[in-house]
Short mmCIF file of C-alpha atoms and ligand atoms in Angstrom, two decimals:
data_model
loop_
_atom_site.label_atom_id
_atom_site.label_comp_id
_atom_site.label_asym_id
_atom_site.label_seq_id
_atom_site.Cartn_x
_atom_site.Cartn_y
_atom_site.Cartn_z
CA UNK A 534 81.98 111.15 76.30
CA UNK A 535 84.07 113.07 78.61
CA UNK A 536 86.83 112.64 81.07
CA UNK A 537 85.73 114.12 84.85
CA UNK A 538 86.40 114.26 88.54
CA UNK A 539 84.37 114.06 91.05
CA UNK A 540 81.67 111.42 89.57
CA UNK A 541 80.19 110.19 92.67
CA UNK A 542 79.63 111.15 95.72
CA UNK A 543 81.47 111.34 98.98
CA UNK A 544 79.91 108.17 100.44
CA UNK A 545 80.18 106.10 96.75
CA UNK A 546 84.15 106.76 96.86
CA UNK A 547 84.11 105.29 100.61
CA UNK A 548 82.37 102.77 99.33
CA UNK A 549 84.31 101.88 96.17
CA UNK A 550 87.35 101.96 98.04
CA UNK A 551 86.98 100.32 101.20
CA UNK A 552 89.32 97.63 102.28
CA UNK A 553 88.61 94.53 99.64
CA UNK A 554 90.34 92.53 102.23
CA UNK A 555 88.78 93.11 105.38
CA UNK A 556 90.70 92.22 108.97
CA UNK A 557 89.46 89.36 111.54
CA UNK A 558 86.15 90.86 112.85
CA UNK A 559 87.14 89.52 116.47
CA UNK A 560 89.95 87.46 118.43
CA UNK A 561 87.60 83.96 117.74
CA UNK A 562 87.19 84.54 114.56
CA UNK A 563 91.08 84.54 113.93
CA UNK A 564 91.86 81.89 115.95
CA UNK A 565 89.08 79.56 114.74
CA UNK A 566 91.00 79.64 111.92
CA UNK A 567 94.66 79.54 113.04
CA UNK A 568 93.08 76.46 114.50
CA UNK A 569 92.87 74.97 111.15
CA UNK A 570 96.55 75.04 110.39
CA UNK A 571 97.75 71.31 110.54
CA UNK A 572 101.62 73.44 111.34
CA UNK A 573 103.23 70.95 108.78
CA UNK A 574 106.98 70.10 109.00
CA UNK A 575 108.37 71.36 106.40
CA UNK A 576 105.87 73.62 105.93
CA UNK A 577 105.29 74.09 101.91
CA UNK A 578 103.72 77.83 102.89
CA UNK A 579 107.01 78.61 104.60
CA UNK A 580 108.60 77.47 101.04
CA UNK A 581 106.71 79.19 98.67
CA UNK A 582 107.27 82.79 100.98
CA UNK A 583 110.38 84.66 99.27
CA UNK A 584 111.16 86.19 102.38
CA UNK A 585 111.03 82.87 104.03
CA UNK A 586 108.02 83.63 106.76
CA UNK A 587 107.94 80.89 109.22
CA UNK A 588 103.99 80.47 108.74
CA UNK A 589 103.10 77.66 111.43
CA UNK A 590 105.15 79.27 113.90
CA UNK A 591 103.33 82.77 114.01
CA UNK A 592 99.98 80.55 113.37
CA UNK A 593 100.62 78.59 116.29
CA UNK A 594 101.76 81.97 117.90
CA UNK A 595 98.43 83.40 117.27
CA UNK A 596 96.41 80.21 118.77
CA UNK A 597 98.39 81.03 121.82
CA UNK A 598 97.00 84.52 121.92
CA UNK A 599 101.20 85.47 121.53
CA UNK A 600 100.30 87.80 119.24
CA UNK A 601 104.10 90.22 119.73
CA UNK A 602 105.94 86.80 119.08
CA UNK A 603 103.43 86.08 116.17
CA UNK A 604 104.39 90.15 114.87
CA UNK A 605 108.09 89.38 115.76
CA UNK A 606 108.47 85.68 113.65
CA UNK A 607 106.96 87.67 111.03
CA UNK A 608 108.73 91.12 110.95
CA UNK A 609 112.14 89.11 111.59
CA UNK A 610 111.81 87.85 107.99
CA UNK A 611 109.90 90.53 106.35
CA UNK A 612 109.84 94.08 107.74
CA UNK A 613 106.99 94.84 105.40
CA UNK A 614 105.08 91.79 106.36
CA UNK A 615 101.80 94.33 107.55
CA UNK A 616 101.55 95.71 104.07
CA UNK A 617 102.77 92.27 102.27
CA UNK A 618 99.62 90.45 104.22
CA UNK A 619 97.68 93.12 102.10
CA UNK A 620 99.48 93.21 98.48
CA UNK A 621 101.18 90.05 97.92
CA UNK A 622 99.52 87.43 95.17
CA UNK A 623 99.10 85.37 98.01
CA UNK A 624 97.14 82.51 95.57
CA UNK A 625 100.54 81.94 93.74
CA UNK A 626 102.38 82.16 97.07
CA UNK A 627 102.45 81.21 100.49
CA UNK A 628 98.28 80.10 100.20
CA UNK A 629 98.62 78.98 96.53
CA UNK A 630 101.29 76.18 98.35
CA UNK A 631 98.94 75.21 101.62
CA UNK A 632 98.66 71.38 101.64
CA UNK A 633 94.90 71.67 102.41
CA UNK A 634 94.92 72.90 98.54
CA UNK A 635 96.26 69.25 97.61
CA UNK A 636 93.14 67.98 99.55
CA UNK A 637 90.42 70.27 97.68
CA UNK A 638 89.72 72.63 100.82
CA UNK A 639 90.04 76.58 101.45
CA UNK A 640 93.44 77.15 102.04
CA UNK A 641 94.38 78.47 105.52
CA UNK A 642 93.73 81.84 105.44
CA UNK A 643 97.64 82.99 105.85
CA UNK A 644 97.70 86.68 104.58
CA UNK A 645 94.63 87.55 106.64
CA UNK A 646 95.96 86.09 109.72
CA UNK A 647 99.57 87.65 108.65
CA UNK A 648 97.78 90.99 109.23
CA UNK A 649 96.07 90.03 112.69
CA UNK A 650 98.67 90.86 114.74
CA UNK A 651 101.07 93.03 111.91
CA UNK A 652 98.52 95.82 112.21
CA UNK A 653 98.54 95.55 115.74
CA UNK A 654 101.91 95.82 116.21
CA UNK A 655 102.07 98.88 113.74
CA UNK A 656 99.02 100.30 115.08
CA UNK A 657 100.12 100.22 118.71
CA UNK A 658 104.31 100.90 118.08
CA UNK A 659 105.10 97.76 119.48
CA UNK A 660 108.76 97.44 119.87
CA UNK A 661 109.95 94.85 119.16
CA UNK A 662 113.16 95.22 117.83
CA UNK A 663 116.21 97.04 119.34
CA UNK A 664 119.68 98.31 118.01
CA UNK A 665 122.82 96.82 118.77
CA UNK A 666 125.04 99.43 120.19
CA UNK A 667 126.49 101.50 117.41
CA UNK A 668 129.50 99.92 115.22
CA UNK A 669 130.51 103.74 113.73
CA UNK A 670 129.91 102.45 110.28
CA UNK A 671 127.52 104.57 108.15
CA UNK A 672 125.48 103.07 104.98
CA UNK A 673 123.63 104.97 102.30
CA UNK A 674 120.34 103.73 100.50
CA UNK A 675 119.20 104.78 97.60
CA UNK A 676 115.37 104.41 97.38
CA UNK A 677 112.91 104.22 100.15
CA UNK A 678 110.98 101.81 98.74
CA UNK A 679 110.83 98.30 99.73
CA UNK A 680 113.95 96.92 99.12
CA UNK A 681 115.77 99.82 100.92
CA UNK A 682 113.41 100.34 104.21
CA UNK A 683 114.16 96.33 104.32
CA UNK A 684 118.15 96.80 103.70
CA UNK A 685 118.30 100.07 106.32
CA UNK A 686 116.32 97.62 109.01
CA UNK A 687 118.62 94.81 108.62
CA UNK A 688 121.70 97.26 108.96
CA UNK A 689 120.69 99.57 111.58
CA UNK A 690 119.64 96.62 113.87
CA UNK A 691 123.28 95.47 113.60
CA UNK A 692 124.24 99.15 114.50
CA UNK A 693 124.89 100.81 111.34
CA UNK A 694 123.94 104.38 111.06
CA UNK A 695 121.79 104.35 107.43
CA UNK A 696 120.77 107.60 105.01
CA UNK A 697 117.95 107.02 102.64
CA UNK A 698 118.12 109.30 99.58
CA UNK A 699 114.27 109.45 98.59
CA UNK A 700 113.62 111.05 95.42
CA UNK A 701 109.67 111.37 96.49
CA UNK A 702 108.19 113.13 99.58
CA UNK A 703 107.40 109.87 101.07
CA UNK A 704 108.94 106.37 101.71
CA UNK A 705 107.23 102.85 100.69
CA UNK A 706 107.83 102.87 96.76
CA UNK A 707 105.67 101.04 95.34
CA UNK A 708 103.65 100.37 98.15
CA UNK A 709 102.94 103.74 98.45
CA UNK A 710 102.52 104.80 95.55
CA UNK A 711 101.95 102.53 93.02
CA UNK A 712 98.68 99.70 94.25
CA UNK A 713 95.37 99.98 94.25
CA UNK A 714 94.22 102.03 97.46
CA UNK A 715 91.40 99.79 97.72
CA UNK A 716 94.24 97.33 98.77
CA UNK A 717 96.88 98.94 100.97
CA UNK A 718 95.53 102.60 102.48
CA UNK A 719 98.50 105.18 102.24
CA UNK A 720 97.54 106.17 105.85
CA UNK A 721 98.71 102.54 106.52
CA UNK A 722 101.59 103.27 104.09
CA UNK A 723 102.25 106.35 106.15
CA UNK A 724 102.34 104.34 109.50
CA UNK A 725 104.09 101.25 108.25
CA UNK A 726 106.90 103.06 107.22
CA UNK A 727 107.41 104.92 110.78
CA UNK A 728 107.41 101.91 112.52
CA UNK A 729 110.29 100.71 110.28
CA UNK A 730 112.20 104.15 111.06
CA UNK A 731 111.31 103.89 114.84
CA UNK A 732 113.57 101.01 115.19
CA UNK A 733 116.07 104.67 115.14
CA UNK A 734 119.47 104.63 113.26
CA UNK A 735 117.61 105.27 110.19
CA UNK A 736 117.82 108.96 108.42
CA UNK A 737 115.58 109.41 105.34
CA UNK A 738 115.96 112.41 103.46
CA UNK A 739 113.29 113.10 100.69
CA UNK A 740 113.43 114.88 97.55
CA UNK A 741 116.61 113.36 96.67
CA UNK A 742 117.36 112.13 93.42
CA UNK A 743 119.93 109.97 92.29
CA UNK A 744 122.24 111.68 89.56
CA UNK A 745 120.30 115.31 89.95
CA UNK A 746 120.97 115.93 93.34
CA UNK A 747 123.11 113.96 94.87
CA UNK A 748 126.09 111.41 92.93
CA UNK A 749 127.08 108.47 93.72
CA UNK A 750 130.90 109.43 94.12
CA UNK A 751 129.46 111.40 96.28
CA UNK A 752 127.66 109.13 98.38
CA UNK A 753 130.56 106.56 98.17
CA UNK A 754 133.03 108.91 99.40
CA UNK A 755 131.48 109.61 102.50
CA UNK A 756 129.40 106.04 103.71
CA UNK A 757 131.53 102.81 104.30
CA UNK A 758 128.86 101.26 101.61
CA UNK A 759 126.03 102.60 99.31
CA UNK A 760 122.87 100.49 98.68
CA UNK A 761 120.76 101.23 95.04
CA UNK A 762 117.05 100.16 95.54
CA UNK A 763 115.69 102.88 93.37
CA UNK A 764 113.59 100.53 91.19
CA UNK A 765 112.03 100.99 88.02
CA UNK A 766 108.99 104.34 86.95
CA UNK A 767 108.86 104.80 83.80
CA UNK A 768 106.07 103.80 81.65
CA UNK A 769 106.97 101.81 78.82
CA UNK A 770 105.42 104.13 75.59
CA UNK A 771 103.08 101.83 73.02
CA UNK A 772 104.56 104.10 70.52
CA UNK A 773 101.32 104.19 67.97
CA UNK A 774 100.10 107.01 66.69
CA UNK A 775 98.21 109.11 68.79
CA UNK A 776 99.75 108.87 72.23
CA UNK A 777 100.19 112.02 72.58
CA UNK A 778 96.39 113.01 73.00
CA UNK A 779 94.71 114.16 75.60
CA UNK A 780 93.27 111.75 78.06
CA UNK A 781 95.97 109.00 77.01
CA UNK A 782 97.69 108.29 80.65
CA UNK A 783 100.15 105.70 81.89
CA UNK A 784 98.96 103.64 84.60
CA UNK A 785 101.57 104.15 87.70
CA UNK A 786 101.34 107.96 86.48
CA UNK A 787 97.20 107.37 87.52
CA UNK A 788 97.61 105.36 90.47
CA UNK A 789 100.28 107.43 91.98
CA UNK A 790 97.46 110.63 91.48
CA UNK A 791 95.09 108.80 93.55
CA UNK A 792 96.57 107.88 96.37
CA UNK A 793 98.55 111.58 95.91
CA UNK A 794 95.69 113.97 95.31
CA UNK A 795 92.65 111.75 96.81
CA UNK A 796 89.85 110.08 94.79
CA UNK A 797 87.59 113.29 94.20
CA UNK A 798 90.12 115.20 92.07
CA UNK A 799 91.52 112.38 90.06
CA UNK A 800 89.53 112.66 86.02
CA UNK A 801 88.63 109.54 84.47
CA UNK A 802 86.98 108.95 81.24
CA UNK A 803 83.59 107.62 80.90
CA UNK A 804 84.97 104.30 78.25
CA UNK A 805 88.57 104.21 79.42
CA UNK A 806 90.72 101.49 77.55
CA UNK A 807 93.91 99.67 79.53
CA UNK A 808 96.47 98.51 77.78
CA UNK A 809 98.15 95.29 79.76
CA UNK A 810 97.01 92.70 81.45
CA UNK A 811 99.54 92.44 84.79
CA UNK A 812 99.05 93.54 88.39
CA UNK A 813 99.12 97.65 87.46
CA UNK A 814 96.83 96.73 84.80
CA UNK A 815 94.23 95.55 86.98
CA UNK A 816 94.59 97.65 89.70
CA UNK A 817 94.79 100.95 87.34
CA UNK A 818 91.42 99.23 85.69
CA UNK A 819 89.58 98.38 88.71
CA UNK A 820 90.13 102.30 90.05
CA UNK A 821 89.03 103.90 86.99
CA UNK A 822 85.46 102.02 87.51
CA UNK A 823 85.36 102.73 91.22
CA UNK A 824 86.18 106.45 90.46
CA UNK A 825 82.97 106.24 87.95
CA UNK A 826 84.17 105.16 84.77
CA UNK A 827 81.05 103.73 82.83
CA UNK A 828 82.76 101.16 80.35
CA UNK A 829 86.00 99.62 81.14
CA UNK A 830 88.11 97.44 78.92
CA UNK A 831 91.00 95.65 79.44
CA UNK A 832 93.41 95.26 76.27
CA UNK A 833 95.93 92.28 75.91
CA UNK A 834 97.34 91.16 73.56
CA UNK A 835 97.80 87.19 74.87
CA UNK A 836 94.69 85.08 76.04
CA UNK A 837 94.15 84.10 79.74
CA UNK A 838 96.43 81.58 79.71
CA UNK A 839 99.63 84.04 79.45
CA UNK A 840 97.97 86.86 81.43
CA UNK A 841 100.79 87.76 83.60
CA UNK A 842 98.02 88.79 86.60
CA UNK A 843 96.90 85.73 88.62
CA UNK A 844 93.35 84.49 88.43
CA UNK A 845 91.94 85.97 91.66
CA UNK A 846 93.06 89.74 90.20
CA UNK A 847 91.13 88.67 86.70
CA UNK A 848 88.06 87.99 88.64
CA UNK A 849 88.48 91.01 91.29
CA UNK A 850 88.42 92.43 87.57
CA UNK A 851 85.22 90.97 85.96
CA UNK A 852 83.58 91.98 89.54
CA UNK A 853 83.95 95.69 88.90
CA UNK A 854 82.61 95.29 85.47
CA UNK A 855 85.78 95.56 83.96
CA UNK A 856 85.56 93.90 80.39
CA UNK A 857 88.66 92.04 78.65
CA UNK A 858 89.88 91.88 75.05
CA UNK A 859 91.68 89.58 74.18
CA UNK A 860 94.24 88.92 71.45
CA UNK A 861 94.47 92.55 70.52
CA UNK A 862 97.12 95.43 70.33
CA UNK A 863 96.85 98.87 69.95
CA UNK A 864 97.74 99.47 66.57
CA UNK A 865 96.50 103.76 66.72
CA UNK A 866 94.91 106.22 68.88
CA UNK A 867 92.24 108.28 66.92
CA UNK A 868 90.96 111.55 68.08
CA UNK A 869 89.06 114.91 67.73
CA UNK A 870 90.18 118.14 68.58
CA UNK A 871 93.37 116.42 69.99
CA UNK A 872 90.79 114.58 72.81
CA UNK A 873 90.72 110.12 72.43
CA UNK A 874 87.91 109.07 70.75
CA UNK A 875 88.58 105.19 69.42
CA UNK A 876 91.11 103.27 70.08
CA UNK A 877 92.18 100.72 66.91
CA UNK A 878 93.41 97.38 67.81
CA UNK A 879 95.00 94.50 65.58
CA UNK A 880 93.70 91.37 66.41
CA UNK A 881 95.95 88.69 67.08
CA UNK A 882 96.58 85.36 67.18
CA UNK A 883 98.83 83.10 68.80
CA UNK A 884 102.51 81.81 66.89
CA UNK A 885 105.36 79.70 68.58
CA UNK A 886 106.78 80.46 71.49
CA UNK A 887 109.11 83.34 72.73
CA UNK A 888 112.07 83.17 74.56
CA UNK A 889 109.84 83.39 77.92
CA UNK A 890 107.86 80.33 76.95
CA UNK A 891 104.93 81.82 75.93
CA UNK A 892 103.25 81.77 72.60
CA UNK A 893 104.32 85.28 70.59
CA UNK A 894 101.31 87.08 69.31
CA UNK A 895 100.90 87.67 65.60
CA UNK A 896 98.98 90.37 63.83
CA UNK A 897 95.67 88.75 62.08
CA UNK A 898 95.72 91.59 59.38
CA UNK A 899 92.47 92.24 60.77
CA UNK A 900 90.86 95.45 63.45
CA UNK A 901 88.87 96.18 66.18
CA UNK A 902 87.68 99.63 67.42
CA UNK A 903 86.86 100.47 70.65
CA UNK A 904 85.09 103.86 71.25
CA UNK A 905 86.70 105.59 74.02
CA UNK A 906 87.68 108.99 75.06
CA UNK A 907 90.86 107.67 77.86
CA UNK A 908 93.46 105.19 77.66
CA UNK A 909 95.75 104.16 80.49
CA UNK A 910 98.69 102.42 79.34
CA UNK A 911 100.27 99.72 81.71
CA UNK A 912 102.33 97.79 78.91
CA UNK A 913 104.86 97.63 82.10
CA UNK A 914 107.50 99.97 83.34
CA UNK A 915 111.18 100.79 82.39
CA UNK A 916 114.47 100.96 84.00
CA UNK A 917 116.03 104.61 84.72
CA UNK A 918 118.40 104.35 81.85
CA UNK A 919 119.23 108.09 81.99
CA UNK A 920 120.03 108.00 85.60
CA UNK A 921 122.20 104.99 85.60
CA UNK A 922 123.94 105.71 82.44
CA UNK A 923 125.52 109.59 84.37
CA UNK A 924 127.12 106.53 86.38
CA UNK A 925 129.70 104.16 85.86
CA UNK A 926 127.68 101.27 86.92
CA UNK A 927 127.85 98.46 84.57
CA UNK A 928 124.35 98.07 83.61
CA UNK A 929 121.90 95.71 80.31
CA UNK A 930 119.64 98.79 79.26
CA UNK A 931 119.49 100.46 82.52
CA UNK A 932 119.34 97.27 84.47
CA UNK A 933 122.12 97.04 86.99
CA UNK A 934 124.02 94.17 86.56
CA UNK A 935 125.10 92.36 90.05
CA UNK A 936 127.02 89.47 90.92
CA UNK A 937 125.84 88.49 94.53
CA UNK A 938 124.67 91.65 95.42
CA UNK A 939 127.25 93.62 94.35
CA UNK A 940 127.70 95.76 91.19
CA UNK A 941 131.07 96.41 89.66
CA UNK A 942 131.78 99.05 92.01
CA UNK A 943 133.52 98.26 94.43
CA UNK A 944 131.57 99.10 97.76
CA UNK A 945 128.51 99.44 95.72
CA UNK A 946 125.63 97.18 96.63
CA UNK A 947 121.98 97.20 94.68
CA UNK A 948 119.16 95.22 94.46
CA UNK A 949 114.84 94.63 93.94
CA UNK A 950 113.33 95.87 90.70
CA UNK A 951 116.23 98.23 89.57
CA UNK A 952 118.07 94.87 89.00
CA UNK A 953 115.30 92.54 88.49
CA UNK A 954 113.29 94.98 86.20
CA UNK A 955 110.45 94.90 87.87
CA UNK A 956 108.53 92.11 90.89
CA UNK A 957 106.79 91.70 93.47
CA UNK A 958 106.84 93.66 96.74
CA UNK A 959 107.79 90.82 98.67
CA UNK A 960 110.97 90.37 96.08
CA UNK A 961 111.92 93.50 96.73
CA UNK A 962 111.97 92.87 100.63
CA UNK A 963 114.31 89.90 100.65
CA UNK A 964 116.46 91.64 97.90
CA UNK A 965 117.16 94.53 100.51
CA UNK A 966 117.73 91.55 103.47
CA UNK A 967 120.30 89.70 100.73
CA UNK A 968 121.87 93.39 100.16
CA UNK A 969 121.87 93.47 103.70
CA UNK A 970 123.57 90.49 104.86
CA UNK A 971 126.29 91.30 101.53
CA UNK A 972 127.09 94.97 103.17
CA UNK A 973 127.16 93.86 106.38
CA UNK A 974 130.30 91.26 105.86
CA UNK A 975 131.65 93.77 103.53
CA UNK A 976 131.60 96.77 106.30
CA UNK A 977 132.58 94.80 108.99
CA UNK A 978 135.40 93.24 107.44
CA UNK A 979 136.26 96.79 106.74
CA UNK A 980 136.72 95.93 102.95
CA UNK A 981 137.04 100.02 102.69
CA UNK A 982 138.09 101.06 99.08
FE1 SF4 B 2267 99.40 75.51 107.87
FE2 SF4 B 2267 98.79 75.25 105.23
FE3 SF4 B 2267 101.24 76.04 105.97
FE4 SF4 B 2267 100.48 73.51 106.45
S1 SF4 B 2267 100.78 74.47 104.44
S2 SF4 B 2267 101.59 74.89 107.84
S3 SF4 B 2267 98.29 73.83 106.87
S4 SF4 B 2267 99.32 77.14 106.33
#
């Protein structure tokens, strides 16, 4: 056993890690089935989108071959709706909630036909929003991940001048850096993110972290408002023994290295275990066999029925070969010459349940060991307690407490996973429009403190 780049060949990574969700082939194609909408009143899709997407309307938009007015509807209530169309758990959203579910057909086909004219209008810089003329006021936004591209939008199209303070050397978060490339390219990252700056008004400047090299007295000293949309990064330890050997990695830590450094140069084991059973999980699961891993096994300690992936990620899963165990948690990491070689699990069953509704696991007395030489841990991610704690912002274990959208400072907005702890990209969108829409009022109403 061995951990290795560059397993396959040139052509087999293309392969592996080609669009899972491919576009419309043609124009009829997309409208045969923007066709099948029924454009409900009411419409449940419309409902079930956080960010509030009017669905029919850019359906109907699309039937009508309108495809800017389709992009617009869409864009207007979710700047990120090109790389949403291609990340969000659409089954438990907007398609999960189409009425032809209720009458045992396919649901409409929404994120694909989200994407129809999304990528065009990214693809071709269609501009379709403009800037009010400038108010003077000047925002700054910390994080330019999804929450804060979607905040800086909303403001600069009302004429605020916005600075995003970008601790990485690229915007898009966790788009960018932290799905599955076989979902969302970061060439498409890349573009989506300069057609949300070439609205203009919006400054990012990278390699700018909170607390290290810039403060927030700082910040709220000279911008009317400050928004925090830094999210969440750090991997949440197991802490077993053994975690500290070689080839043990954390998930967001392995994702982030292939869609940094390129699938060639990122090592994976030949049995890699993953530890978690949620979106990272999957996607850091599904990589490691498209980058050549022979064995993978996924580790939870639930059943199905608590996973907190959805179904269709389970069986994009089982489809790469991906194996699941479940009812176990790593109890130790055993190795040789400080390298992985088993992994020891407790096996569990299920007690009463928690505080979250679901049934608590409890330890069997009993083992299982798995022969491996890499395990990727994605037991979920933790707030930046460090960070927030050099600040006075009132905060429940690095989790920024906010009332509204405001924290207890005053002029101080924040929202998306820094708050929340950790969601979906589509969350993180309509947190930044909500912290938005609170800064706004509060800037205009020149609440300066
Ligand atoms: Fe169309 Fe389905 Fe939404 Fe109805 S629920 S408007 S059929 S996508």
């Amino acid at each position: 056993m061995a951990i290795l780049d560059h397993r396959l060949t040139d052509k087999e990574y293309a392969q592996n890690f080609s669009d899972i969700h491919p576009p419309f082939e043609t124009r009829d194609a997309a409208l045969v089935e923007a066709n099948r909408c029924l454009f409900c009143y009411d419409a449940p899709c419309t409902k079930s989108c956080p960010t509030g997407i009017n669905v029919p309307k850019f359906i109907k938009q699309i039937t009508t071959d309108n495809l800017k007015g389709s992009a617009y509807t869409i864009f207007q209530q979710n700047i990120m709706g090109g790389g949403c169309s291609k990340v969000c758990p659409v089954e438990k959203l907007c398609e999960g909630a189409c009425v032809y579910n209720l009458m045992e057909e396919k649901p409409i086909a929404i994120a694909k036909l989200q994407r129809y004219p999304t990528e065009k209008a990214i693809a071709e810089k269609w501009p379709l929003f403009t800037r009010k003329p400038s108010t003077g006021k000047k925002v700054a936004v910390v994080g330019a991940g999804p929450a804060g591209l979607s905040c800086a939008h909303l403001l600069s199209r009302e004429g605020i001048d916005v600075t995003i303070y970008e601790k990485e050397n690229k915007g898009g978060g966790l788009m960018t850096y932290g799905i599955a490339a076989y979902k969302v390219t970061p060439a498409f990252c890349e573009d989506e993110v300069g057609y949300i700056l070439s609205l203009g008004g919006i400054t990012i400047k990278y390699g700018m972290e909170l607390s290290r090299d810039i403060q927030l007295e700082q910040l709220r000293k000279n911008y009317d408002a400050v928004y925090l949309g830094f999210g969440v990064g750090l991997a949440r330890q197991l802490e077993i023994p053994g975690e500290e050997l070689q080839g043990v990695v954390d998930a967001i830590g392995f994702i982030y290295t292939i869609r940094a450094n390129g699938y060639p140069a990122v090592p994976v084991g030949d049995k890699v275990a993953v530890i978690g059973m949620g979106m990272t999980a999957i996607d850091a699961a599904t990589q490691a066999r498209r980058l050549g891993a022979k064995e993978v096994t996924l580790v939870y300690r639930r059943t199905q029925e608590e996973m907190p992936c959805t179904e269709t990620e389970l069986e994009i899963a089982r489809l790469d070969g991906c194996k699941v165990l479940w009812l176990a948690a790593p109890k130790e990491i055993l190795g040789e010459e400080g390298q992985v070689r088993q992994l020891v699990c407790s096996v569990m069953q299920l007690g009463i349940a928690d505080g979250s509704g679901r049934r608590y696991p409890v330890d069997t007395g009993e083992t299982v060991t798995l022969e491996v030489d890499m395990v990727i841990k994605a037991a979920g991610q933790m707030p930046y307690e460090a960070l927030v704690n050099a600040t006075s912002l009132t905060n429940d274990r690095g989790r920024l407490v906010i009332t509204g959208n405001t924290t207890n400072l005053p002029g101080v907005f924040a929202g998306g996973d820094c708050v929340n702890g950790g969601k979906e990209v589509v969350d993180a969108v309509q947190a930044g429009k909500d912290g938005g829409a609170a800064i706004l009022n509060y800037v205009m109403n020149n609440q300066r403190h």
